[in-house]
């Protein structure tokens, strides 16, 4: 009896410990995912009681839908515009925070402050900063004699404005992740490099970056997933308009999904778009994995 | 107790611990929030969900003082979100308030699903029906005659203008004379060209195409819908609203400021645009955004005659458990006396016909708008208007069309190209 209990404990209890997570994941992860797949095969209006089975017709329509591709292109552009400068700036910021500073905790806390600000507040304030007539950026441009920009109207200008919001929110967060990794790097390497006359920048590129490569890969993957799901910034930048500008110039994939679901109430088509998004994220993650595993082998 | 048993017990606990945690998680998941129906003799809690500014706060206090058994909880959301949420709450059969307000532009999608609401006819609506103009009653009813919503306010229509900047441009400032400048929208555009030629820096004739388009459309006998059918493509009324707006844009009268944006709000105070078509609820909006410009704005008649834009209804979703008490409260809120109180406090114009002849409304002048006799202006506008049927998807269809006008304004497309794309977007909504 005692032996049986012991065996049960050793073999069984680990599963019991992880059960709560998997139960929650099944309820709020797997089930919605499967149910969405089921809905995506139907003509499913939120307001109507009857749902007709369509098979794969929603998918065929989606792949022929130019607004879907437009949203995908916008998402990719905004992702590049925000992620590349974001990670570079985070790296530099982390490098600076890694130096001997007075009140280090204060600076680190400050770096993460933008991230805990509500995204809605950020989007509204940046929307005003990028206002056409009374915005801060245009005021600056005009003072410099460069003329005003109608930030919302242009494709590039609107996507830059949205990328700046994302940049502002996530740079400090990534910097802290880099900082944590940097502190694990052996200090002797830096001392030796200093003795050899290496500059701070050389130390960053030659010692720090190779040493924290796994962390950099992690942040790239996390920001890829985050970048695919950008919703609040374009929604609020456009003043609550779900189309993301008059010509959908800054409509992201999530915003398009939101428009289909909550403007047209076409849940069938929205679920199709959701599954397409899921597929795209899987593909991007696979490419990421492939590239990073090659990087790891080469290093 | 021997060491061995205590060890076994500890192990049992390590197994029971996670089990217990799991049970707790499942337990909390199982018991969702359920609204208890009122206990007899207990306090009745009524939730009422509105958007924007209904002006009901003081009325709630008054009602609760008179009915100590009732507790009113209000929920206010932005208009667009409010209607999306309500649709979701109705679809999932949970989450709706006891009384839900709906706005004219969105009302169609709810009156098309009368089964989700209590029929006001079962709660004594017939006795007070005479209070409303026929068209307002129709807008709140389903095609088969179920009464989904009781009218609160109506929009009416007028034209707000900046006296100070009109004077600067050498235009008349007196509201009678200003009304004579623009019997039609073509005259309105012609006057705009005069204003533009006066070259007042930093001030455009109008904000952008949204408000003008909606106003012209609101005056047409047939709008987006003819019966159940969307007639955007074939209805000359919609094309007229489009063409007039494009004409104003092409003549450089637009300030290119999106309606309801931060620049728009700031522009009301700073005079970035000098005319703005004004339904009665817009008065409340201008007053709240441009507090400092009291006396600079005035109100004249709208070009093209009477019309309506906006106005709301109170509904009783079937999810509500205290329908008797909720109906009593809603009926009290839409009663003529309460509508008059809201009008005087905020400007939301009553939907009660009898009030239009009442001195309370007729003689009311709004000091913010240079003492304009707004009671008279809006009752004239509402009395001469042609009611228009708003179908279930009017709101989103208008957004697609206004996006097209904005593309023209932003110089991205010519009128024809933008119209074609908007029609395509409209068809995608159907």
XYZ file of C-alpha atoms in Angstrom:
729
model
C 0.000 0.000 0.000
C 2.716 2.355 1.026
C 4.749 1.455 -2.045
C 1.767 1.996 -4.259
C 1.140 5.419 -2.759
C 4.786 6.243 -3.214
C 4.703 5.196 -6.851
C 1.523 7.179 -7.401
C 3.123 10.215 -5.834
C 6.252 10.044 -7.932
C 4.538 9.175 -11.203
C 1.200 10.869 -10.734
C 1.542 14.088 -8.821
C 3.588 15.961 -11.450
C 0.679 15.512 -13.841
C -1.732 16.748 -11.223
C 0.384 19.865 -10.738
C 0.250 20.742 -14.400
C -3.401 19.808 -14.794
C -4.848 23.227 -13.853
C -2.960 24.918 -16.674
C -3.998 22.351 -19.227
C -7.611 22.474 -18.133
C -7.628 26.264 -18.499
C -5.800 25.983 -21.783
C -8.363 23.495 -23.049
C -11.242 25.743 -22.003
C -9.832 29.055 -23.223
C -7.361 27.883 -25.883
C -8.228 24.615 -27.575
C -11.979 24.882 -27.388
C -12.259 28.377 -28.938
C -9.743 27.339 -31.584
C -11.737 24.269 -32.565
C -15.052 26.087 -32.336
C -13.723 28.893 -34.538
C -12.754 26.305 -37.127
C -16.301 24.943 -37.022
C -17.814 28.443 -37.323
C -15.518 29.259 -40.242
C -17.216 26.559 -42.306
C -20.592 28.266 -41.974
C -22.520 31.291 -43.008
C -22.724 32.536 -39.427
C -24.221 35.927 -38.720
C -24.144 37.047 -35.115
C -27.686 38.339 -35.324
C -29.330 35.380 -36.991
C -30.319 32.090 -35.399
C -29.708 29.893 -38.425
C -26.248 28.917 -39.645
C -25.836 27.365 -43.069
C -22.964 25.011 -43.769
C -20.732 26.332 -46.540
C -17.726 24.038 -46.501
C -14.596 25.827 -47.591
C -16.313 28.632 -49.442
C -15.332 31.251 -46.853
C -11.680 30.289 -47.366
C -11.962 30.583 -51.129
C -13.521 34.015 -50.744
C -10.891 35.095 -48.271
C -7.997 34.199 -50.532
C -9.618 36.210 -53.316
C -10.312 39.145 -50.984
C -8.015 42.036 -51.807
C -8.722 43.721 -48.467
C -7.370 40.675 -46.685
C -4.117 40.832 -48.635
C -3.987 44.582 -48.132
C -4.308 44.062 -44.374
C -1.612 41.391 -44.447
C 0.754 43.703 -46.333
C 0.068 46.557 -43.902
C 0.676 44.248 -40.958
C 4.003 43.123 -42.373
C 5.086 46.696 -43.115
C 4.134 47.945 -39.670
C 5.904 44.973 -38.154
C 9.165 45.753 -39.956
C 8.855 49.491 -39.285
C 8.354 48.929 -35.573
C 10.369 45.808 -34.761
C 13.701 46.521 -36.419
C 14.323 49.946 -34.829
C 12.725 48.720 -31.627
C 15.144 45.848 -31.087
C 18.162 47.919 -32.122
C 17.202 50.694 -29.740
C 16.475 48.191 -26.991
C 19.936 46.722 -27.435
C 21.607 50.117 -27.109
C 19.391 51.063 -24.190
C 20.199 47.804 -22.413
C 23.896 48.376 -23.041
C 23.640 51.815 -21.424
C 21.656 50.455 -18.486
C 24.307 47.783 -18.040
C 26.954 50.413 -17.271
C 27.637 51.600 -13.748
C 24.839 54.121 -13.133
C 23.618 55.942 -10.078
C 20.193 54.660 -8.978
C 20.099 51.753 -11.463
C 16.692 50.547 -10.282
C 15.181 53.940 -11.044
C 16.431 53.885 -14.646
C 15.308 50.319 -15.173
C 11.857 51.069 -13.808
C 11.627 54.093 -16.058
C 12.499 51.985 -19.074
C 9.551 49.699 -18.481
C 7.044 52.447 -17.626
C 5.767 52.933 -21.210
C 4.914 49.261 -21.301
C 2.604 49.332 -18.320
C 0.756 52.359 -19.667
C -2.614 51.337 -21.071
C -2.404 50.887 -24.824
C -5.591 52.895 -25.289
C -4.093 55.885 -23.498
C -0.918 55.607 -25.575
C -2.858 55.444 -28.825
C -5.055 58.406 -27.955
C -2.134 60.591 -26.903
C -0.060 59.657 -29.940
C -3.095 60.243 -32.120
C -3.099 63.811 -30.849
C 0.646 64.183 -31.222
C 0.278 63.182 -34.878
C -2.776 65.423 -35.414
C -2.856 67.331 -38.678
C -3.742 70.799 -37.437
C -2.886 70.898 -33.754
C -0.459 68.021 -33.387
C 2.940 68.399 -31.748
C 4.889 66.737 -34.579
C 3.404 68.982 -37.237
C 4.039 72.018 -35.069
C 7.690 71.012 -34.858
C 7.928 70.341 -38.584
C 6.386 73.702 -39.319
C 8.735 75.511 -36.954
C 11.606 73.878 -38.824
C 10.073 75.100 -42.065
C 9.299 71.601 -43.338
C 5.534 71.917 -43.735
C 2.706 69.862 -42.299
C 1.976 66.220 -42.985
C -1.518 64.757 -42.964
C -0.324 61.723 -41.030
C -3.541 59.728 -41.353
C -4.001 60.259 -45.071
C -0.774 58.756 -46.392
C 0.105 55.064 -46.354
C 3.704 55.516 -45.263
C 3.011 58.378 -42.868
C 0.163 56.592 -41.095
C 2.162 53.380 -40.752
C 5.133 55.299 -39.390
C 2.898 56.980 -36.810
C 1.522 53.609 -35.687
C 5.010 52.079 -35.602
C 6.183 54.905 -33.352
C 3.465 54.024 -30.842
C 4.545 50.386 -30.809
C 8.185 51.423 -30.637
C 7.535 53.663 -27.664
C 5.679 50.975 -25.765
C 7.936 47.996 -26.307
C 11.505 49.290 -26.497
C 11.977 49.477 -22.732
C 10.425 46.061 -22.228
C 12.836 44.414 -24.658
C 15.703 46.403 -23.185
C 15.029 44.849 -19.786
C 15.031 41.367 -21.268
C 18.380 42.110 -22.945
C 19.699 43.614 -19.737
C 18.903 40.450 -17.811
C 20.812 38.419 -20.395
C 23.737 40.863 -20.434
C 24.231 40.594 -16.706
C 24.948 36.911 -17.108
C 27.843 37.664 -19.475
C 31.212 37.181 -17.839
C 32.565 40.578 -16.743
C 36.176 39.470 -17.317
C 35.560 39.576 -21.068
C 34.763 43.278 -20.875
C 37.742 43.995 -18.655
C 40.036 42.214 -21.064
C 38.531 44.075 -24.010
C 38.954 47.398 -22.233
C 42.602 46.603 -21.598
C 42.999 45.893 -25.309
C 41.492 49.331 -26.039
C 38.075 48.246 -27.376
C 35.478 51.015 -27.409
C 32.079 50.638 -25.752
C 30.436 50.140 -29.142
C 32.940 47.457 -30.101
C 32.259 45.725 -26.812
C 28.551 45.772 -27.601
C 28.874 44.319 -31.082
C 31.763 41.911 -30.461
C 31.025 40.595 -26.984
C 27.480 41.357 -25.910
C 25.528 40.583 -29.070
C 27.101 37.135 -29.706
C 26.744 36.272 -26.024
C 23.042 37.062 -25.808
C 22.053 35.731 -29.218
C 19.451 33.264 -27.850
C 17.739 36.129 -26.054
C 17.696 38.218 -29.223
C 16.097 35.331 -31.069
C 13.511 35.050 -28.323
C 12.586 38.735 -28.598
C 12.363 38.500 -32.388
C 9.878 35.638 -32.124
C 7.837 37.321 -29.413
C 7.650 40.600 -31.339
C 6.691 38.725 -34.484
C 3.707 37.235 -32.719
C 2.883 40.608 -31.150
C 3.286 42.371 -34.488
C 0.781 40.046 -36.147
C -1.823 41.041 -33.599
C -1.608 44.838 -33.621
C -5.149 46.107 -33.132
C -5.618 48.950 -30.659
C -3.048 51.301 -32.163
C -4.511 51.502 -35.687
C -8.076 51.380 -34.357
C -7.638 54.346 -32.048
C -5.293 56.220 -34.379
C -8.111 56.224 -36.931
C -10.504 57.626 -34.331
C -12.290 54.313 -33.809
C -12.740 53.702 -37.536
C -12.553 49.979 -38.208
C -11.466 50.374 -41.808
C -8.080 51.827 -40.848
C -8.273 55.000 -42.900
C -10.289 56.019 -45.917
C -8.421 53.649 -48.205
C -7.560 51.020 -45.575
C -4.034 52.372 -45.637
C -3.361 51.317 -42.049
C -5.790 48.457 -41.539
C -3.970 45.535 -39.936
C -5.071 41.904 -40.041
C -6.581 42.043 -36.565
C -8.419 45.217 -37.422
C -9.817 43.631 -40.572
C -10.949 40.638 -38.546
C -12.545 43.005 -36.048
C -14.314 44.887 -38.828
C -15.743 41.725 -40.337
C -16.851 40.383 -36.962
C -18.224 43.490 -35.305
C -19.209 45.735 -38.179
C -20.641 43.180 -40.573
C -21.355 40.691 -37.749
C -20.190 38.015 -40.177
C -18.685 35.606 -37.669
C -18.205 32.848 -40.225
C -15.955 34.967 -42.402
C -14.224 36.484 -39.368
C -13.408 32.992 -38.089
C -11.987 32.171 -41.490
C -9.771 35.236 -41.273
C -8.760 34.203 -37.743
C -7.701 30.769 -38.953
C -5.815 32.285 -41.861
C -3.998 34.499 -39.348
C -3.225 31.461 -37.246
C -1.798 29.732 -40.317
C 0.334 32.746 -41.164
C 1.714 32.938 -37.628
C 2.602 29.244 -37.764
C 4.391 29.756 -41.088
C 6.295 32.785 -39.816
C 7.230 30.933 -36.631
C 8.449 27.999 -38.716
C 10.631 30.291 -40.827
C 11.924 31.860 -37.640
C 12.739 28.457 -36.218
C 14.473 27.368 -39.388
C 16.597 30.514 -39.575
C 17.511 30.514 -35.921
C 18.472 26.844 -35.835
C 20.779 27.489 -38.796
C 22.220 30.490 -36.987
C 22.814 28.392 -33.921
C 24.589 25.713 -35.931
C 26.781 28.256 -37.685
C 27.857 29.958 -34.447
C 1.010 9.401 15.333
C 3.895 7.472 13.858
C 6.392 9.014 11.489
C 5.263 6.711 8.709
C 1.597 7.710 8.731
C 2.446 11.362 8.931
C 4.680 10.879 5.905
C 1.861 9.208 4.017
C -0.438 12.010 4.974
C 1.984 14.583 3.705
C 2.111 12.717 0.416
C -1.644 12.532 0.250
C -1.747 16.251 0.749
C 0.696 16.792 -2.079
C -1.667 14.861 -4.292
C -4.765 16.499 -2.912
C -3.334 20.010 -3.227
C -3.379 20.296 -6.989
C -6.638 18.372 -7.130
C -8.187 20.910 -4.829
C -6.794 23.765 -6.893
C -8.250 22.223 -10.018
C -11.604 21.800 -8.363
C -11.546 25.426 -7.262
C -10.769 26.643 -10.777
C -13.547 24.553 -12.250
C -15.877 25.626 -9.479
C -15.425 29.323 -10.143
C -15.739 28.750 -13.853
C -19.030 26.986 -13.356
C -20.833 29.672 -11.401
C -21.057 32.670 -13.662
C -22.649 35.921 -12.548
C -26.376 35.461 -12.408
C -28.736 38.334 -11.814
C -31.116 37.427 -9.064
C -34.682 38.329 -9.799
C -36.025 40.847 -7.342
C -37.096 39.481 -3.984
C -40.569 40.634 -3.074
C -40.208 43.604 -0.752
C -36.491 43.914 -1.555
C -34.757 46.585 -3.549
C -35.003 46.344 -7.346
C -31.770 47.033 -9.170
C -32.235 48.383 -12.692
C -29.367 48.841 -15.103
C -29.723 51.284 -17.957
C -27.156 51.478 -20.750
C -26.807 54.671 -22.781
C -24.142 56.416 -24.873
C -23.021 59.980 -25.408
C -24.989 62.478 -23.341
C -28.595 61.613 -22.513
C -28.790 64.091 -19.631
C -30.389 61.503 -17.346
C -28.173 61.803 -14.256
C -30.421 64.202 -12.355
C -33.499 62.342 -13.523
C -32.178 59.094 -12.018
C -31.780 60.839 -8.658
C -35.265 62.263 -8.886
C -36.732 58.856 -9.742
C -34.905 57.038 -6.978
C -36.059 59.637 -4.449
C -39.665 59.088 -5.527
C -39.292 55.283 -5.721
C -37.131 54.196 -2.800
C -37.477 50.523 -3.776
C -35.545 51.125 -7.013
C -31.823 51.406 -7.450
C -30.634 52.642 -10.846
C -27.205 51.695 -12.183
C -26.137 53.457 -15.348
C -23.662 52.306 -17.987
C -22.386 54.824 -20.522
C -20.311 53.754 -23.537
C -19.251 55.435 -26.779
C -22.121 55.244 -29.281
C -20.411 52.895 -31.727
C -19.194 50.502 -29.021
C -22.526 50.643 -27.245
C -24.381 49.306 -30.272
C -21.778 46.663 -31.075
C -21.884 45.482 -27.459
C -25.653 45.370 -27.435
C -25.689 43.264 -30.591
C -23.207 40.857 -29.018
C -25.164 40.717 -25.758
C -28.381 39.951 -27.592
C -26.728 37.285 -29.716
C -25.226 35.523 -26.713
C -28.322 36.040 -24.547
C -26.353 37.523 -21.695
C -25.005 40.846 -20.509
C -27.654 43.291 -21.715
C -28.971 45.922 -19.314
C -32.626 46.133 -18.222
C -33.042 49.226 -20.392
C -30.876 49.717 -23.468
C -30.832 52.894 -25.523
C -30.476 52.644 -29.300
C -29.744 55.427 -31.779
C -31.623 56.054 -35.017
C -28.716 55.107 -37.281
C -28.346 51.711 -35.636
C -31.992 51.169 -34.693
C -32.751 49.236 -37.892
C -30.582 46.277 -36.985
C -32.468 45.909 -33.703
C -36.004 46.506 -34.955
C -35.245 43.781 -37.510
C -34.888 41.364 -34.564
C -37.918 42.196 -32.423
C -37.826 38.767 -30.792
C -34.877 39.879 -28.669
C -36.928 42.627 -26.998
C -40.104 42.927 -24.990
C -42.832 44.442 -27.111
C -43.737 47.851 -25.722
C -47.344 47.192 -26.793
C -47.564 44.692 -23.923
C -46.421 47.390 -21.506
C -48.927 50.135 -22.163
C -47.298 51.879 -25.116
C -50.598 52.273 -26.938
C -51.885 54.732 -24.322
C -49.004 57.141 -24.833
C -48.536 56.652 -28.572
C -50.032 60.078 -29.399
C -47.025 61.714 -27.762
C -44.733 60.988 -30.746
C -44.820 61.978 -34.393
C -45.788 59.007 -36.554
C -42.320 58.655 -38.141
C -40.538 58.491 -34.792
C -42.946 55.748 -33.687
C -42.287 53.837 -36.926
C -38.524 54.068 -36.532
C -38.791 52.321 -33.174
C -41.078 49.574 -34.472
C -40.493 46.391 -36.433
C -41.964 45.784 -39.875
C -44.746 43.693 -38.267
C -45.588 46.397 -35.760
C -43.882 45.171 -32.598
C -42.761 48.265 -30.695
C -39.099 47.796 -29.836
C -38.145 51.291 -28.681
C -39.838 54.398 -27.300
C -38.465 57.699 -28.633
C -36.338 59.915 -26.420
C -35.057 62.800 -28.540
C -34.900 63.750 -32.219
C -32.057 65.433 -34.072
C -33.782 67.993 -36.213
C -31.444 70.041 -38.345
C -29.946 73.517 -38.440
C -26.669 75.164 -39.454
C -24.211 76.397 -36.871
C -21.879 79.167 -37.988
C -19.138 81.361 -36.554
C -20.389 84.950 -36.264
C -16.938 86.397 -35.645
C -15.371 84.855 -38.742
C -18.376 85.608 -40.942
C -17.944 89.248 -39.976
C -14.249 89.136 -40.764
C -15.029 87.751 -44.222
C -17.611 90.468 -44.869
C -20.583 88.094 -44.751
C -23.791 88.965 -42.895
C -23.830 87.840 -39.257
C -27.497 88.185 -38.345
C -29.100 84.733 -38.333
C -32.087 85.777 -40.449
C -29.786 87.209 -43.092
C -27.485 84.199 -42.892
C -30.400 81.819 -43.424
C -31.260 83.765 -46.575
C -27.741 83.176 -47.923
C -28.418 79.478 -48.440
C -31.913 78.324 -49.308
C -30.260 75.383 -51.126
C -27.006 73.474 -50.739
C -25.791 74.927 -54.040
C -26.181 78.383 -52.467
C -24.340 77.125 -49.411
C -21.403 76.121 -51.612
C -21.519 79.439 -53.491
C -21.406 81.334 -50.195
C -18.510 79.132 -49.180
C -16.600 80.207 -52.269
C -17.153 83.858 -51.249
C -15.817 83.073 -47.808
C -12.816 81.319 -49.284
C -12.043 84.300 -51.484
C -11.934 86.495 -48.391
C -8.847 84.479 -47.492
C -9.144 84.141 -43.736
C -6.033 82.307 -42.604
C -6.568 79.109 -40.630
C -10.302 78.897 -41.270
C -12.045 76.702 -43.822
C -15.708 76.945 -44.797
C -16.576 73.501 -43.493
C -14.868 70.730 -41.517
C -14.884 67.824 -43.961
C -17.432 65.917 -46.005
C -18.946 63.735 -43.253
C -21.376 66.161 -41.670
C -22.464 67.753 -44.939
C -23.078 64.373 -46.582
C -25.104 63.079 -43.642
C -27.181 66.270 -43.550
C -28.020 66.280 -47.259
C -28.807 62.573 -47.088
C -31.047 63.116 -44.057
C -33.213 65.480 -46.094
C -33.929 63.031 -48.903
C -37.305 61.260 -48.881
C -35.496 57.968 -49.560
C -32.014 57.333 -48.206
C -29.883 54.214 -48.065
C -32.915 51.910 -47.923
C -36.139 51.732 -49.885
C -38.200 49.264 -47.898
C -35.932 46.286 -47.203
C -33.729 47.008 -50.186
C -30.439 48.886 -50.166
C -30.694 51.382 -53.011
C -27.401 53.272 -52.730
C -26.532 52.644 -56.351
C -29.863 53.569 -57.907
C -31.146 56.253 -55.543
C -30.516 59.774 -56.897
C -30.860 61.105 -53.342
C -27.663 59.373 -52.208
C -25.814 60.454 -55.334
C -26.993 64.013 -54.750
C -25.514 64.031 -51.250
C -22.299 62.580 -52.705
C -22.076 65.037 -55.606
C -22.735 68.079 -53.439
C -20.066 67.018 -50.974
C -17.577 66.360 -53.779
C -18.372 69.764 -55.269
C -17.636 71.460 -51.942
C -14.370 69.508 -51.666
C -13.291 70.307 -55.200
C -13.941 73.993 -54.633
C -11.517 73.861 -51.725
C -14.082 74.500 -49.003
C -13.136 71.589 -46.782
C -10.722 71.939 -43.877
C -9.908 68.223 -44.285
C -10.678 67.567 -40.655
C -12.208 64.195 -39.845
C -15.421 64.440 -37.839
C -15.074 63.400 -34.181
C -11.277 63.572 -34.287
C -9.088 65.480 -31.843
C -8.437 68.124 -34.515
C -12.169 68.490 -35.025
C -12.786 69.102 -31.339
C -9.978 71.632 -31.188
C -11.179 73.213 -34.431
C -14.565 74.036 -32.911
C -12.901 76.283 -30.387
C -10.266 77.701 -32.707
C -12.491 78.374 -35.697
C -10.778 75.973 -38.113
C -14.145 75.712 -39.850
C -16.867 78.327 -39.826
C -19.987 76.309 -40.631
C -21.163 72.981 -39.260
C -24.539 71.396 -39.878
C -26.099 71.022 -36.460
C -28.659 68.505 -35.330
C -29.816 69.442 -31.835
C -27.401 67.024 -30.146
C -24.527 68.756 -31.925
C -25.272 71.855 -29.826
C -24.419 69.923 -26.693
C -21.251 68.674 -28.398
C -20.065 72.139 -29.457
C -20.795 73.548 -26.027
C -18.719 70.872 -24.355
C -15.783 71.111 -26.804
C -15.616 74.887 -27.283
C -16.544 76.192 -23.844
C -14.565 79.401 -24.338
C -16.232 80.372 -27.602
C -19.610 81.242 -26.113
C -21.289 83.871 -28.275
C -19.042 83.203 -31.281
C -21.235 80.410 -32.627
C -24.764 81.115 -33.805
C -27.466 79.005 -35.447
C -29.278 79.595 -38.724
C -31.623 77.495 -40.844
C -30.130 74.508 -42.654
C -29.929 74.649 -46.485
C -32.438 72.494 -48.313
C -35.284 72.650 -45.785
C -36.123 70.498 -42.784
C -34.677 67.126 -41.991
C -33.575 64.867 -39.244
C -30.317 63.311 -38.190
C -30.187 61.268 -35.042
C -32.331 60.771 -31.997
C -32.682 57.721 -29.789
C -35.007 55.130 -28.305
C -35.278 53.142 -25.092
C -35.698 49.382 -25.406
C -36.349 46.498 -23.004
C -34.149 43.496 -23.919
C -35.806 40.128 -23.210
C -32.888 39.204 -20.952
C -34.106 41.715 -18.374
C -35.680 40.106 -15.306
C -37.440 43.146 -13.869
C -39.376 44.111 -16.922
C -42.301 45.672 -15.039
C -40.085 48.044 -13.078
C -37.849 48.736 -16.083
C -40.837 49.613 -18.243
C -42.109 51.957 -15.577
C -38.768 53.768 -15.382
C -38.318 54.002 -19.159
C -41.824 55.345 -19.632
C -41.138 57.950 -17.001
C -37.886 58.966 -18.719
C -39.544 59.483 -22.105
C -42.534 61.366 -20.674
C -42.883 64.942 -21.973
C -41.923 66.614 -18.668
C -38.614 64.741 -18.503
C -37.821 65.381 -22.184
C -38.341 69.103 -21.610
C -35.941 69.042 -18.641
C -33.242 67.357 -20.716
C -33.697 69.846 -23.559
C -33.235 72.850 -21.324
C -30.166 71.391 -19.648
C -28.377 70.106 -22.757
C -30.252 70.808 -25.964
C -31.306 67.243 -26.905
C -34.543 68.066 -28.704
C -37.729 66.355 -27.470
C -39.577 63.859 -29.627
C -42.863 64.939 -28.047
C -45.017 66.831 -30.529
C -47.137 68.605 -27.926
C -44.051 70.240 -26.438
C -43.196 72.107 -29.636
C -46.083 74.526 -29.018
C -45.292 74.768 -25.327
C -43.657 77.954 -24.100
C -41.023 75.824 -22.341
C -39.618 74.868 -25.733
C -40.908 77.552 -28.066
C -39.459 80.475 -26.150
C -36.200 78.835 -25.130
C -33.086 80.674 -26.254
C -29.607 79.223 -25.948
C -27.210 81.796 -24.459
C -24.118 79.953 -25.756
C -25.296 80.386 -29.342
C -25.788 84.126 -29.027
C -29.297 83.587 -27.622
C -30.511 81.796 -30.727
C -34.161 80.724 -30.414
C -33.168 77.095 -30.739
C -36.539 75.787 -29.579
C -38.215 77.432 -32.531
C -35.480 76.601 -35.059
C -35.550 72.902 -34.273
C -39.320 72.565 -34.010
C -39.626 74.134 -37.475
C -37.046 71.710 -38.790
C -38.735 68.670 -37.264
C -42.241 69.719 -38.316
C -41.327 70.215 -41.988
C -39.200 67.113 -42.349
C -39.782 64.059 -44.520
C -39.221 60.909 -42.463
C -36.700 58.497 -43.896
C -36.476 54.762 -43.268
C -33.159 53.659 -41.787
C -32.440 50.010 -42.495
C -30.371 47.588 -40.435
C -27.012 48.385 -42.041
C -27.281 52.146 -42.603
C -24.507 52.946 -40.161
C -21.844 50.819 -41.836
C -23.001 51.688 -45.341
C -22.625 55.379 -44.562
C -19.130 54.733 -43.233
C -18.172 53.099 -46.547
C -19.525 56.084 -48.489
C -17.875 58.648 -46.220
C -14.565 56.795 -46.638
C -14.988 57.357 -50.376
C -15.555 61.085 -49.880
C -12.474 61.199 -47.664
C -10.402 59.558 -50.425
C -11.494 62.352 -52.763
C -10.675 64.930 -50.108
C -7.242 63.451 -49.510
C -6.579 63.566 -53.258
C -6.206 59.784 -53.518
C -8.990 59.267 -56.031
C -11.251 61.181 -58.378
C -14.966 61.237 -57.610
C -15.967 58.439 -60.030
C -13.259 56.088 -58.923
C -14.048 56.690 -55.251
C -17.774 56.154 -55.877
C -17.113 52.839 -57.616
C -14.959 51.611 -54.755
C -17.527 52.734 -52.182
C -20.278 50.857 -54.024
C -18.096 47.769 -53.940
C -17.576 48.194 -50.201
C -21.315 48.666 -49.698
C -22.034 45.449 -51.593
C -19.567 43.587 -49.402
C -21.665 44.590 -46.393
C -24.883 43.092 -47.748
